[in-house]
Coordinates of C-alpha atoms in Angstrom, one line a residue:
Chain O
X193 CA 0.0 0.0 0.0
X194 CA 1.2 3.5 -0.9
X195 CA 2.4 5.5 2.1
X196 CA 0.8 8.9 2.3
X197 CA 2.2 11.9 4.1
X198 CA -0.5 14.4 5.3
X199 CA -0.5 18.1 4.4
X200 CA -0.6 18.7 8.2
X201 CA 3.0 17.5 8.4
X202 CA 5.0 20.4 6.9
X203 CA 7.9 22.8 7.3
X204 CA 8.2 26.6 6.5
X205 CA 12.0 26.2 6.1
X206 CA 14.3 23.4 4.8
X207 CA 16.8 22.5 7.4
X208 CA 18.9 19.6 8.7
X209 CA 17.5 20.3 12.2
X210 CA 14.0 19.1 11.2
X211 CA 13.1 15.6 12.2
X212 CA 11.8 13.5 9.3
X213 CA 8.2 12.6 9.5
X214 CA 8.4 9.7 7.1
X215 CA 11.2 7.2 6.0
X216 CA 11.0 5.7 2.5
X217 CA 13.2 3.4 0.5
X218 CA 14.3 4.0 -3.1
X219 CA 11.9 2.6 -5.7
X220 CA 8.9 3.1 -3.4
X221 CA 6.1 5.4 -4.6
X222 CA 4.6 7.7 -1.9
X223 CA 1.8 10.2 -2.0
X224 CA 2.4 13.7 -0.6
X225 CA -0.5 16.0 0.2
X226 CA 0.1 19.7 0.0
X227 CA -1.6 22.9 1.1
X228 CA -1.4 25.9 -1.2
X229 CA 1.3 28.5 -0.7
X230 CA -0.9 30.5 1.7
X231 CA -1.4 27.4 3.8
X232 CA -5.0 27.5 2.5
X233 CA -5.8 30.7 4.5
X234 CA -7.4 32.5 1.5
X235 CA -11.0 31.3 0.9
X236 CA -12.5 34.4 -0.8
X237 CA -11.6 37.4 -2.9
X238 CA -12.5 39.7 0.0
X239 CA -9.5 38.5 2.0
X240 CA -7.5 41.6 2.9
X241 CA -3.7 41.7 3.2
X242 CA -3.7 41.9 7.0
X243 CA -6.0 38.9 7.3
X244 CA -3.3 36.7 5.9
X245 CA -0.8 35.5 8.5
X246 CA 2.5 36.1 6.6
X247 CA 4.4 33.8 9.0
X248 CA 2.4 30.9 7.6
X249 CA 3.5 31.0 3.9
X250 CA 5.0 28.4 1.6
X251 CA 4.5 25.2 3.7
X252 CA 6.3 22.2 2.2
X253 CA 5.1 18.8 3.2
X254 CA 7.9 16.7 4.9
X255 CA 10.7 16.3 5.6
X256 CA 11.1 12.8 4.2
X257 CA 14.1 10.6 5.0
X258 CA 15.3 8.6 2.0
X259 CA 17.1 5.4 3.2
X260 CA 20.8 5.3 2.1
X261 CA 20.9 8.9 0.9
X262 CA 24.4 10.1 2.0
X263 CA 26.0 13.5 1.8
X264 CA 27.8 13.7 -1.6
X265 CA 25.2 11.6 -3.3
X266 CA 22.6 12.8 -5.8
X267 CA 18.9 12.3 -4.9
X268 CA 16.7 11.6 -8.0
X269 CA 13.1 12.4 -7.5
X270 CA 10.6 11.0 -10.1
X271 CA 7.3 12.9 -10.3
X272 CA 4.8 10.2 -11.1
X273 CA 1.4 11.9 -10.7
X274 CA -0.2 15.2 -9.6
X275 CA -3.8 15.5 -8.6
X276 CA -4.9 19.1 -8.1
X277 CA -7.7 20.5 -6.0
X278 CA -10.6 22.3 -7.7
X279 CA -10.1 25.9 -6.4
X280 CA -7.0 28.0 -7.0
X281 CA -6.0 31.4 -5.8
X282 CA -3.8 34.2 -7.2
X283 CA -2.6 37.4 -5.5
X284 CA -0.5 40.4 -6.1
X285 CA 0.0 43.8 -4.3
X286 CA 2.4 46.6 -3.4
X287 CA 6.1 45.6 -3.6
X288 CA 5.1 42.1 -4.9
X289 CA 6.2 40.9 -8.3
X290 CA 7.3 43.0 -11.4
X291 CA 4.4 45.5 -11.2
X292 CA 4.4 45.9 -7.4
X293 CA 5.8 49.5 -7.6
X294 CA 2.6 50.5 -9.3
X295 CA 0.0 48.5 -7.5
X296 CA -1.5 50.2 -4.5
X297 CA -3.6 47.5 -2.9
X298 CA -3.2 43.8 -2.1
X299 CA -5.6 41.9 -4.3
X300 CA -6.8 38.3 -4.4
X301 CA -8.5 36.3 -7.1
X302 CA -10.1 32.9 -6.8
X303 CA -9.7 30.7 -9.9
X304 CA -11.9 27.6 -10.3
X305 CA -10.6 24.5 -12.0
X306 CA -13.2 23.0 -14.4
X307 CA -12.8 20.4 -17.2
X308 CA -9.0 20.8 -17.1
X309 CA -9.2 24.6 -17.5
X310 CA -8.4 27.3 -15.0
X311 CA -11.3 29.8 -15.2
X312 CA -9.7 33.2 -14.8
X313 CA -12.9 35.1 -15.6
X314 CA -15.9 34.9 -18.0
X315 CA -13.7 35.6 -21.0
X316 CA -10.5 33.8 -20.3
X317 CA -9.7 30.2 -19.3
X318 CA -6.3 28.7 -19.3
X319 CA -5.3 25.1 -19.9
X320 CA -4.3 23.5 -16.6
X321 CA -0.6 22.8 -16.4
X322 CA 0.2 21.4 -12.9
X323 CA 3.6 22.1 -11.5
X324 CA 5.5 22.0 -8.2
X325 CA 6.8 25.4 -7.0
X326 CA 8.8 24.3 -3.9
X327 CA 10.8 21.0 -4.0
X328 CA 14.2 20.1 -2.5
X329 CA 16.3 18.8 0.3
X330 CA 17.8 20.2 3.5
X331 CA 20.4 22.8 2.5
X332 CA 24.1 22.5 3.3
X333 CA 24.0 25.1 6.1
X334 CA 21.3 26.6 8.4
X335 CA 17.6 26.9 7.6
X336 CA 16.4 28.3 4.3
X337 CA 12.8 29.6 4.1
X338 CA 10.6 27.6 1.7
X339 CA 10.0 30.9 -0.1
X340 CA 13.7 31.0 -1.2
X341 CA 15.3 28.8 -3.9
X342 CA 19.0 27.7 -3.9
X343 CA 21.4 24.9 -4.4
X344 CA 19.1 22.6 -2.4
X345 CA 16.1 23.4 -4.6
X346 CA 13.4 25.1 -2.6
X347 CA 11.1 27.7 -4.2
X348 CA 12.5 27.3 -7.8
X349 CA 9.0 27.9 -9.3
X350 CA 9.9 26.1 -12.5
X351 CA 7.2 25.1 -14.9
X352 CA 9.0 22.0 -16.0
X353 CA 8.7 20.5 -12.6
X354 CA 5.6 18.4 -13.5
X355 CA 4.4 14.8 -14.1
X356 CA 7.0 12.7 -16.0
X357 CA 10.0 14.9 -15.0
X358 CA 12.8 13.8 -12.7
X359 CA 14.8 16.1 -10.5
X360 CA 18.3 15.6 -9.3
X361 CA 19.4 17.3 -6.0
X362 CA 22.8 17.3 -4.2
X363 CA 22.4 15.5 -0.9
X364 CA 23.9 17.5 2.0
X365 CA 22.7 15.5 5.0
X366 CA 21.8 11.9 5.8
X367 CA 18.5 10.9 4.3
X368 CA 18.3 14.1 2.2
X369 CA 15.3 15.4 4.2
X370 CA 13.1 16.0 1.2
X371 CA 10.0 18.2 1.1
X372 CA 7.7 19.7 -1.5
X373 CA 4.7 22.0 -1.7
X374 CA 3.5 25.2 -3.5
X375 CA 1.6 23.5 -6.3
X376 CA 0.3 25.6 -9.3
X377 CA -2.5 24.8 -11.6
X378 CA -0.7 27.1 -14.2
X379 CA 2.1 29.6 -14.2
X380 CA 3.9 31.5 -16.9
X381 CA 7.8 31.6 -17.0
X382 CA 8.8 34.5 -14.7
X383 CA 5.7 34.3 -12.4
X384 CA 5.6 38.0 -12.9
X385 CA 2.8 38.9 -10.5
X386 CA 4.4 36.9 -7.6
X387 CA 2.0 33.9 -7.7
X388 CA 0.9 31.2 -10.1
X389 CA -2.6 29.7 -9.7
X390 CA -1.9 28.4 -6.2
X391 CA -3.7 25.3 -5.2
X392 CA -3.7 22.3 -2.8
X393 CA -2.7 19.0 -4.4
X394 CA -1.6 15.4 -4.0
X395 CA 1.7 14.4 -5.5
X396 CA 3.0 10.9 -6.1
X397 CA 6.8 10.6 -6.2
X398 CA 9.5 7.9 -6.0
X399 CA 13.2 8.2 -5.3
X400 CA 16.5 6.9 -6.5
X401 CA 20.1 7.5 -5.3
X402 CA 23.1 8.1 -7.5
X403 CA 26.4 7.5 -5.9
X404 CA 29.8 9.0 -6.8
X405 CA 28.7 12.0 -8.8
X406 CA 28.6 15.6 -7.8
X407 CA 26.3 18.5 -8.8
X408 CA 26.3 22.1 -7.4
X409 CA 22.7 22.9 -8.3
X410 CA 19.6 20.8 -9.2
X411 CA 19.1 19.3 -12.6
X412 CA 15.8 18.3 -14.3
X413 CA 15.2 15.7 -17.0
X414 CA 12.1 15.1 -19.1
X415 CA 11.3 13.5 -22.5
X416 CA 12.5 16.7 -24.3
X417 CA 15.8 17.1 -22.6
X418 CA 17.6 18.3 -19.5
X419 CA 17.9 21.5 -17.6
X420 CA 20.2 22.9 -15.0
X421 CA 18.3 25.0 -12.4
X422 CA 20.3 27.8 -10.8
X423 CA 19.1 30.5 -8.4
X424 CA 21.2 33.7 -7.7
X425 CA 20.7 37.3 -6.6
X426 CA 20.4 38.4 -10.2
X427 CA 19.0 36.8 -13.3
X428 CA 22.3 37.5 -15.1
X429 CA 24.3 35.5 -12.6
X430 CA 21.7 32.7 -12.6
X431 CA 21.6 32.5 -16.4
X432 CA 25.4 32.5 -16.7
X433 CA 26.0 29.9 -14.0
X434 CA 23.2 27.6 -15.4
X435 CA 25.1 27.5 -18.7
X436 CA 28.5 27.0 -17.1
X437 CA 27.3 24.2 -14.7
X438 CA 25.6 22.4 -17.6
X439 CA 28.8 22.5 -19.7
X440 CA 30.9 21.3 -16.8
X441 CA 28.6 18.3 -16.3
X442 CA 28.2 17.3 -20.0
X443 CA 31.4 18.2 -21.7
X444 CA 33.6 15.5 -20.1
X445 CA 31.4 12.9 -21.8
X446 CA 32.5 14.2 -25.3
X447 CA 35.7 14.6 -27.2
X448 CA 35.0 18.2 -27.9
X449 CA 37.2 21.1 -26.6
X450 CA 35.6 23.7 -24.3
X451 CA 35.4 26.2 -27.2
X452 CA 33.8 23.6 -29.5
X453 CA 31.3 22.4 -26.9
X454 CA 30.4 26.0 -26.0
X455 CA 29.7 26.6 -29.7
X456 CA 27.4 23.6 -29.8
X457 CA 25.6 24.9 -26.8
X458 CA 25.3 28.3 -28.4
X459 CA 23.6 26.8 -31.4
X460 CA 21.4 24.2 -29.6
X461 CA 21.0 25.1 -25.9
X462 CA 18.4 27.5 -24.5
X463 CA 18.7 29.9 -21.6
X464 CA 15.2 30.0 -20.0
X465 CA 13.7 31.9 -17.1
X466 CA 11.9 30.1 -14.2
X467 CA 11.0 33.0 -11.9
X468 CA 12.1 36.6 -11.4
X469 CA 10.0 37.5 -8.2
X470 CA 11.4 35.4 -5.3
X471 CA 14.3 36.4 -3.0
X472 CA 16.7 34.7 -5.4
X473 CA 15.9 34.5 -9.1
X474 CA 15.9 31.2 -11.0
X475 CA 17.2 30.6 -14.5
X476 CA 17.7 27.3 -16.4
X477 CA 19.8 26.1 -19.3
X478 CA 18.0 23.5 -21.4
X479 CA 19.7 21.0 -23.8
X480 CA 17.4 19.1 -26.2
X481 CA 17.5 15.3 -26.0
X482 CA 18.3 14.8 -29.7
X483 CA 21.6 16.7 -29.1
X484 CA 22.4 14.6 -26.1
X485 CA 21.7 11.4 -28.0
X486 CA 23.7 12.5 -31.0
X487 CA 26.7 13.2 -28.7
X488 CA 26.2 10.0 -26.7
X489 CA 25.7 12.0 -23.5
X490 CA 23.7 10.7 -20.5
X491 CA 23.0 13.1 -17.7
X492 CA 24.2 10.7 -15.0
X493 CA 25.6 7.3 -15.9
Chain C
X310 CA 9.7 43.5 -60.4
X311 CA 11.1 43.1 -56.8
X312 CA 13.6 45.7 -55.9
X313 CA 16.8 44.2 -54.6
X314 CA 19.4 45.8 -52.3
X315 CA 22.9 44.4 -52.6
X316 CA 25.0 43.2 -49.7
X317 CA 27.6 45.7 -50.7
X318 CA 25.3 48.5 -49.5
X319 CA 25.6 48.3 -45.8
X320 CA 26.3 50.2 -42.5
X321 CA 28.2 49.2 -39.4
X322 CA 26.0 51.5 -37.3
X323 CA 22.4 52.7 -37.4
X324 CA 22.2 56.5 -37.6
X325 CA 20.0 59.2 -38.9
X326 CA 23.2 60.6 -40.6
X327 CA 23.3 57.8 -43.1
X328 CA 21.9 58.5 -46.6
X329 CA 19.3 55.9 -47.7
X330 CA 20.4 53.6 -50.5
X331 CA 16.8 52.6 -51.4
X332 CA 13.4 54.1 -51.1
X333 CA 10.3 51.9 -50.9
X334 CA 6.6 52.2 -50.5
X335 CA 4.5 50.4 -48.0
X336 CA 3.1 47.2 -49.3
X337 CA 6.0 46.6 -51.7
X338 CA 8.1 43.5 -51.2
X339 CA 11.9 44.0 -51.5
X340 CA 14.8 41.6 -51.4
X341 CA 17.7 42.4 -49.0
X342 CA 21.0 40.6 -49.5
X343 CA 23.2 40.2 -46.4
X344 CA 26.7 39.2 -45.6
X345 CA 27.4 37.2 -42.4
X346 CA 28.3 39.0 -39.1
X347 CA 32.0 38.8 -40.0
X348 CA 31.3 40.5 -43.3
X349 CA 32.2 37.2 -44.9
X350 CA 35.9 37.5 -43.8
X351 CA 36.1 33.9 -42.4
X352 CA 36.5 31.3 -45.0
X353 CA 38.2 28.5 -43.1
X354 CA 38.7 27.1 -39.6
X355 CA 42.4 28.2 -39.7
X356 CA 41.5 31.8 -39.5
X357 CA 43.2 33.3 -36.4
X358 CA 41.8 36.1 -34.3
X359 CA 44.2 38.7 -35.7
X360 CA 43.3 37.9 -39.3
X361 CA 39.8 39.1 -38.7
X362 CA 39.3 42.9 -39.1
X363 CA 37.2 43.7 -36.0
X364 CA 36.3 47.1 -37.5
X365 CA 34.3 45.2 -40.1
X366 CA 31.8 43.4 -38.0
X367 CA 28.0 43.2 -38.0
X368 CA 27.2 44.8 -41.4
X369 CA 23.5 45.6 -41.8
X370 CA 22.3 46.1 -45.4
X371 CA 20.6 49.5 -45.9
X372 CA 19.5 51.9 -44.8
X373 CA 16.2 51.9 -46.5
X374 CA 13.8 54.8 -46.6
X375 CA 10.2 53.9 -46.2
X376 CA 7.9 56.5 -47.8
X377 CA 5.5 58.3 -45.3
X378 CA 7.2 56.9 -42.2
X379 CA 7.3 59.9 -39.8
X380 CA 8.8 60.3 -36.3
X381 CA 6.2 59.1 -33.8
X382 CA 4.8 56.4 -36.2
X383 CA 5.3 52.7 -35.8
X384 CA 7.0 50.9 -38.7
X385 CA 5.7 47.3 -39.2
X386 CA 8.2 45.0 -41.0
X387 CA 6.8 41.7 -42.4
X388 CA 9.4 39.0 -42.8
X389 CA 8.1 37.1 -45.9
X390 CA 11.0 34.8 -46.9
X391 CA 14.6 33.9 -45.9
X392 CA 17.0 32.2 -48.2
X393 CA 20.2 31.1 -46.5
X394 CA 23.6 30.5 -48.0
X395 CA 25.1 27.0 -47.8
X396 CA 28.1 27.6 -45.4
X397 CA 27.8 29.0 -41.9
X398 CA 30.5 29.9 -39.4
X399 CA 30.6 29.9 -35.6
X400 CA 33.3 31.5 -33.3
X401 CA 34.1 31.9 -29.7
X402 CA 37.2 33.0 -27.7
X403 CA 38.6 34.7 -24.6
X404 CA 36.2 37.3 -23.1
X405 CA 33.5 36.3 -25.6
X406 CA 30.2 34.8 -24.5
X407 CA 29.4 33.1 -21.2
X408 CA 32.5 30.8 -21.2
X409 CA 35.0 33.5 -22.4
X410 CA 36.6 33.7 -18.9
X411 CA 37.8 30.0 -19.4
X412 CA 38.6 29.9 -23.1
X413 CA 42.2 30.7 -24.0
X414 CA 42.2 30.9 -27.8
X415 CA 40.0 32.3 -30.5
X416 CA 38.3 29.4 -32.3
X417 CA 36.4 29.2 -35.5
X418 CA 34.1 26.5 -36.9
X419 CA 32.7 26.2 -40.3
X420 CA 29.2 24.6 -40.4
X421 CA 27.8 23.3 -43.7
X422 CA 24.1 23.5 -44.5
X423 CA 22.8 20.3 -46.1
X424 CA 19.2 19.1 -46.6
X425 CA 17.9 21.7 -44.2
X426 CA 20.3 20.6 -41.5
X427 CA 23.3 22.4 -40.0
X428 CA 26.1 19.9 -39.9
X429 CA 28.0 20.7 -36.7
X430 CA 30.3 17.6 -36.9
X431 CA 30.1 13.9 -37.9
X432 CA 27.9 13.2 -34.9
X433 CA 25.6 16.2 -34.5
X434 CA 23.4 18.0 -37.1
X435 CA 20.8 20.6 -36.0
X436 CA 17.6 21.5 -37.8
X437 CA 18.0 24.8 -39.7
X438 CA 16.0 27.6 -38.1
X439 CA 16.7 30.8 -40.0
X440 CA 16.6 34.0 -38.0
X441 CA 17.7 37.7 -38.3
X442 CA 20.1 38.9 -35.7
X443 CA 20.3 42.6 -36.5
X444 CA 17.1 44.5 -37.6
X445 CA 16.0 48.0 -36.9
X446 CA 15.7 51.7 -37.7
X447 CA 17.9 54.7 -37.1
X448 CA 18.0 55.4 -33.3
X449 CA 16.6 58.5 -31.7
X450 CA 20.1 60.0 -31.1
X451 CA 23.6 59.5 -32.5
X452 CA 24.9 56.4 -34.1
X453 CA 24.5 52.9 -32.5
X454 CA 26.9 50.1 -33.6
X455 CA 25.1 47.3 -35.3
X456 CA 26.5 45.0 -32.6
X457 CA 24.4 46.7 -30.0
X458 CA 20.6 46.4 -29.5
X459 CA 18.2 49.0 -28.2
X460 CA 14.9 50.8 -28.5
X461 CA 15.6 51.1 -32.2
X462 CA 16.1 47.3 -32.6
X463 CA 19.6 46.5 -33.8
X464 CA 21.4 43.4 -32.6
X465 CA 18.5 41.8 -30.7
X466 CA 19.5 38.3 -31.7
X467 CA 16.0 37.0 -31.1
X468 CA 15.1 33.5 -32.5
X469 CA 11.5 34.6 -33.2
X470 CA 12.6 37.0 -35.9
X471 CA 12.0 34.6 -38.7
X472 CA 9.7 34.0 -41.7
X473 CA 6.1 34.8 -40.9
X474 CA 6.8 37.1 -38.1
X475 CA 6.2 40.9 -38.1
X476 CA 8.2 43.4 -36.2
X477 CA 7.1 46.8 -34.9
X478 CA 9.6 49.6 -34.4
X479 CA 9.2 53.1 -33.1
X480 CA 10.1 55.6 -36.0
X481 CA 12.5 58.3 -34.8
X482 CA 13.4 59.9 -38.1
X483 CA 11.8 60.5 -41.5
X484 CA 11.7 57.4 -43.6
X485 CA 12.7 55.2 -40.6
X486 CA 16.1 54.3 -42.2
X487 CA 15.7 50.6 -41.9
X488 CA 18.5 48.0 -42.1
X489 CA 19.0 44.3 -41.4
X490 CA 21.8 41.7 -41.3
X491 CA 23.5 39.1 -39.1
X492 CA 21.4 36.1 -40.3
X493 CA 21.7 32.8 -38.4
X494 CA 21.0 29.3 -39.7
X495 CA 20.3 28.3 -36.0
X496 CA 20.8 29.8 -32.6
X497 CA 19.7 28.8 -29.1
X498 CA 18.1 31.4 -26.8
X499 CA 21.0 33.2 -25.0
X500 CA 23.5 32.8 -27.9
X501 CA 25.8 31.7 -25.1
X502 CA 29.0 31.3 -27.1
X503 CA 28.6 34.8 -28.7
X504 CA 27.6 33.6 -32.2
X505 CA 24.8 31.6 -33.8
X506 CA 25.5 29.7 -37.0
X507 CA 26.4 32.9 -38.9
X508 CA 25.6 32.9 -42.6
X509 CA 25.0 35.1 -45.6
X510 CA 21.3 35.3 -46.8
X511 CA 18.6 37.0 -48.9
X512 CA 15.6 38.2 -47.0
X513 CA 12.3 39.4 -48.5
X514 CA 10.4 41.9 -46.4
X515 CA 7.6 44.4 -46.8
X516 CA 6.5 47.4 -44.7
X517 CA 3.4 49.0 -43.2
X518 CA 3.1 52.2 -41.2
X519 CA 0.9 52.6 -38.1
X520 CA 0.0 56.2 -37.3
X521 CA -1.0 57.6 -34.0
X522 CA 0.3 54.9 -31.6
X523 CA 3.5 54.9 -29.5
X524 CA 5.9 52.2 -28.4
X525 CA 9.1 52.5 -26.5
X526 CA 10.7 49.2 -27.6
X527 CA 10.1 46.9 -30.5
X528 CA 7.3 44.3 -30.5
X529 CA 7.1 41.1 -32.5
X530 CA 4.0 39.2 -33.7
X531 CA 3.6 35.7 -35.0
X532 CA 0.9 33.0 -35.3
X533 CA 1.5 32.0 -31.7
X534 CA 1.3 35.4 -30.1
X535 CA 3.2 38.6 -29.4
X536 CA 6.4 39.6 -27.6
X537 CA 7.9 42.9 -26.4
X538 CA 11.7 43.0 -27.0
X539 CA 13.7 45.0 -24.5
X540 CA 17.4 45.5 -24.3
X541 CA 19.1 46.8 -21.1
X542 CA 22.5 46.6 -19.3
X543 CA 21.2 43.7 -17.2
X544 CA 18.9 40.8 -18.0
X545 CA 17.0 41.6 -14.8
X546 CA 16.2 45.1 -16.1
X547 CA 15.4 43.9 -19.6
X548 CA 13.0 41.2 -18.3
X549 CA 11.2 43.6 -15.9
X550 CA 10.8 46.3 -18.5
X551 CA 9.6 43.8 -21.2
X552 CA 6.8 42.8 -18.8
X553 CA 5.9 46.4 -17.8
X554 CA 5.9 47.6 -21.5
X555 CA 3.7 44.8 -22.6
X556 CA 1.2 45.4 -19.8
X557 CA 1.1 49.2 -20.6
X558 CA 0.3 48.4 -24.3
X559 CA -2.3 45.7 -23.7
X560 CA -4.1 46.6 -20.5
X561 CA -6.0 49.7 -21.8
X562 CA -7.8 47.4 -24.2
X563 CA -9.4 45.4 -21.3
X564 CA -11.7 46.2 -18.4
X565 CA -9.2 44.6 -15.9
X566 CA -7.5 46.6 -13.2
X567 CA -3.7 46.7 -13.2
X568 CA -3.6 44.1 -10.4
X569 CA -6.0 41.7 -12.2
X570 CA -4.2 42.1 -15.6
X571 CA -0.9 41.5 -13.9
X572 CA -2.3 38.2 -12.4
X573 CA -3.5 37.1 -15.8
X574 CA 0.0 37.8 -17.2
X575 CA 1.5 35.9 -14.3
X576 CA -0.5 32.8 -15.2
X577 CA -0.3 33.1 -19.0
X578 CA 2.6 35.2 -20.1
X579 CA 6.2 34.1 -20.4
X580 CA 9.5 35.9 -19.7
X581 CA 12.0 34.6 -22.3
X582 CA 15.7 35.3 -23.0
X583 CA 16.9 36.4 -26.5
X584 CA 20.6 36.9 -25.8
X585 CA 23.0 37.5 -22.9
X586 CA 26.2 38.2 -24.7
X587 CA 25.9 41.5 -26.5
X588 CA 26.8 45.0 -25.1
X589 CA 23.1 45.2 -23.9
X590 CA 21.1 42.0 -23.0
X591 CA 17.8 41.3 -24.6
X592 CA 14.7 39.7 -22.9
X593 CA 11.2 39.4 -24.2
X594 CA 7.8 38.9 -22.7
X595 CA 5.5 36.7 -24.7
X596 CA 1.7 36.5 -24.6
X597 CA -0.1 33.6 -26.3
X598 CA -2.6 34.5 -29.0
X599 CA -5.4 32.5 -27.4
X600 CA -5.2 34.8 -24.4
X601 CA -5.2 37.9 -26.6
X602 CA -8.2 36.5 -28.5
X603 CA -10.1 35.7 -25.4
X604 CA -9.6 39.2 -24.1
X605 CA -10.4 40.8 -27.4
X606 CA -7.0 42.4 -27.6
X607 CA -5.2 43.4 -30.8
X608 CA -1.6 44.4 -30.6
X609 CA -2.1 47.6 -32.7
X610 CA -5.6 48.5 -34.0

């Protein structure tokens, strides 16, 4: 029987100090319930800013201890299934998101999910594209708020983190101490208003462990290719480092020089934006699978 | 008969001081020949850095005077057809592109175009995706090198600038003084190595003029949607302003408040990267056509 971890078992920060609430073995599928990024506090469009408890934001369900995950390993997380709730919420306001310097009042919008569409208003519905905003392991040092992304994952707000994708995280502490939350029914790259369509969900995942290889930032793999996910103070730094980290991981599997491999990436790789509104910004560098296949490259052997 | 402008008629900077070499009417298709970004100086992989004349870089064919284009208008450029040459070139080196801090020698690679594929080496071929790197009008003030992008267009290195797309530029001077060059047989978003697959070409375009509307930066339209193209010192600034400019152009056509329209853009719009290696960096904000249609929005009426 599938183990389930309740949405009542969560953390607001990722940290080695938190005691695991579940232990799982590699290869075992588990179901993770999640609340929305407001911890389900917003139930109507009349909710004012000061009725939201801002200490109760971005809960991530967990942490989960993965047997045999050791510091220096890579934790592979397979996203097998996402089941969304039927009511989402968006919000924006002063000093939030890209337009926050021109918005005078906190505003909330409820978005119903119907027939696989997110109903924004009478005119506009958007196709549902479920994704996981917060996902990661305990960071190397200290506690990192689940609102912030980093080398350990966290609030990367990356559209590609969806069913069928696998994520790879550096393991910093025994058991990894994995958690996830902050599901979206849809979000555009950038998350420019500061939220996607935030929604409770149930996520089914399984884990693998890769020994003897090192990464500095998370990677993602799906049918189309692979991406390095890097979060930094500026989008410029995040973009540059996502390219450099990808090249450092892939190039050793080829006979190409650094200059040649860089030219190949210039012609075929894509710098993409995950989000530009969190405390650190997240960029990704994507390499299509047909290029990997042609070069005989595997992300991790 | 289609007027043709030769690749020998070019500028290295966009400027109101340059005399037009051709005058065209709106609705008239013209053919524009272009040299590659090295002005066709590189003919073999043995070409060393000091054999390239770096004063002869990024030629743009033109300028072309469009009848009735007046300061304050918008110039619409329809890209009707692109015919590429059969030999492309890539390059990278010290202080060029994202990896320039780790590359010790200037390096050149010739890339043959065969059966609609760019042959990178024996293992890897990439599907040809023709695009125009440099395209724009004379800037408001002074002369801007064709290697630099800006409000006038220029070296925006944007993959979407291809057959079937239309571009919209602010007109700063009588006749617009349009020029284009720097074609690529393929390029990934970011252009991380500092070049795409650079190649001579022939481009067929036509023009329209839109009176009485103002834009601060270029826009692009294709079957899938529209994008604002903004170039700034940092990718962060370029991304933020591309979002804000798009919202300022589209929102007045809806009944939505700024907060609501920003939420819609957060769920449905996409921050994308054009290039991160030129003197200014170029980001774009893309809005899908189905969202425009649902809201009853037209880019320019």
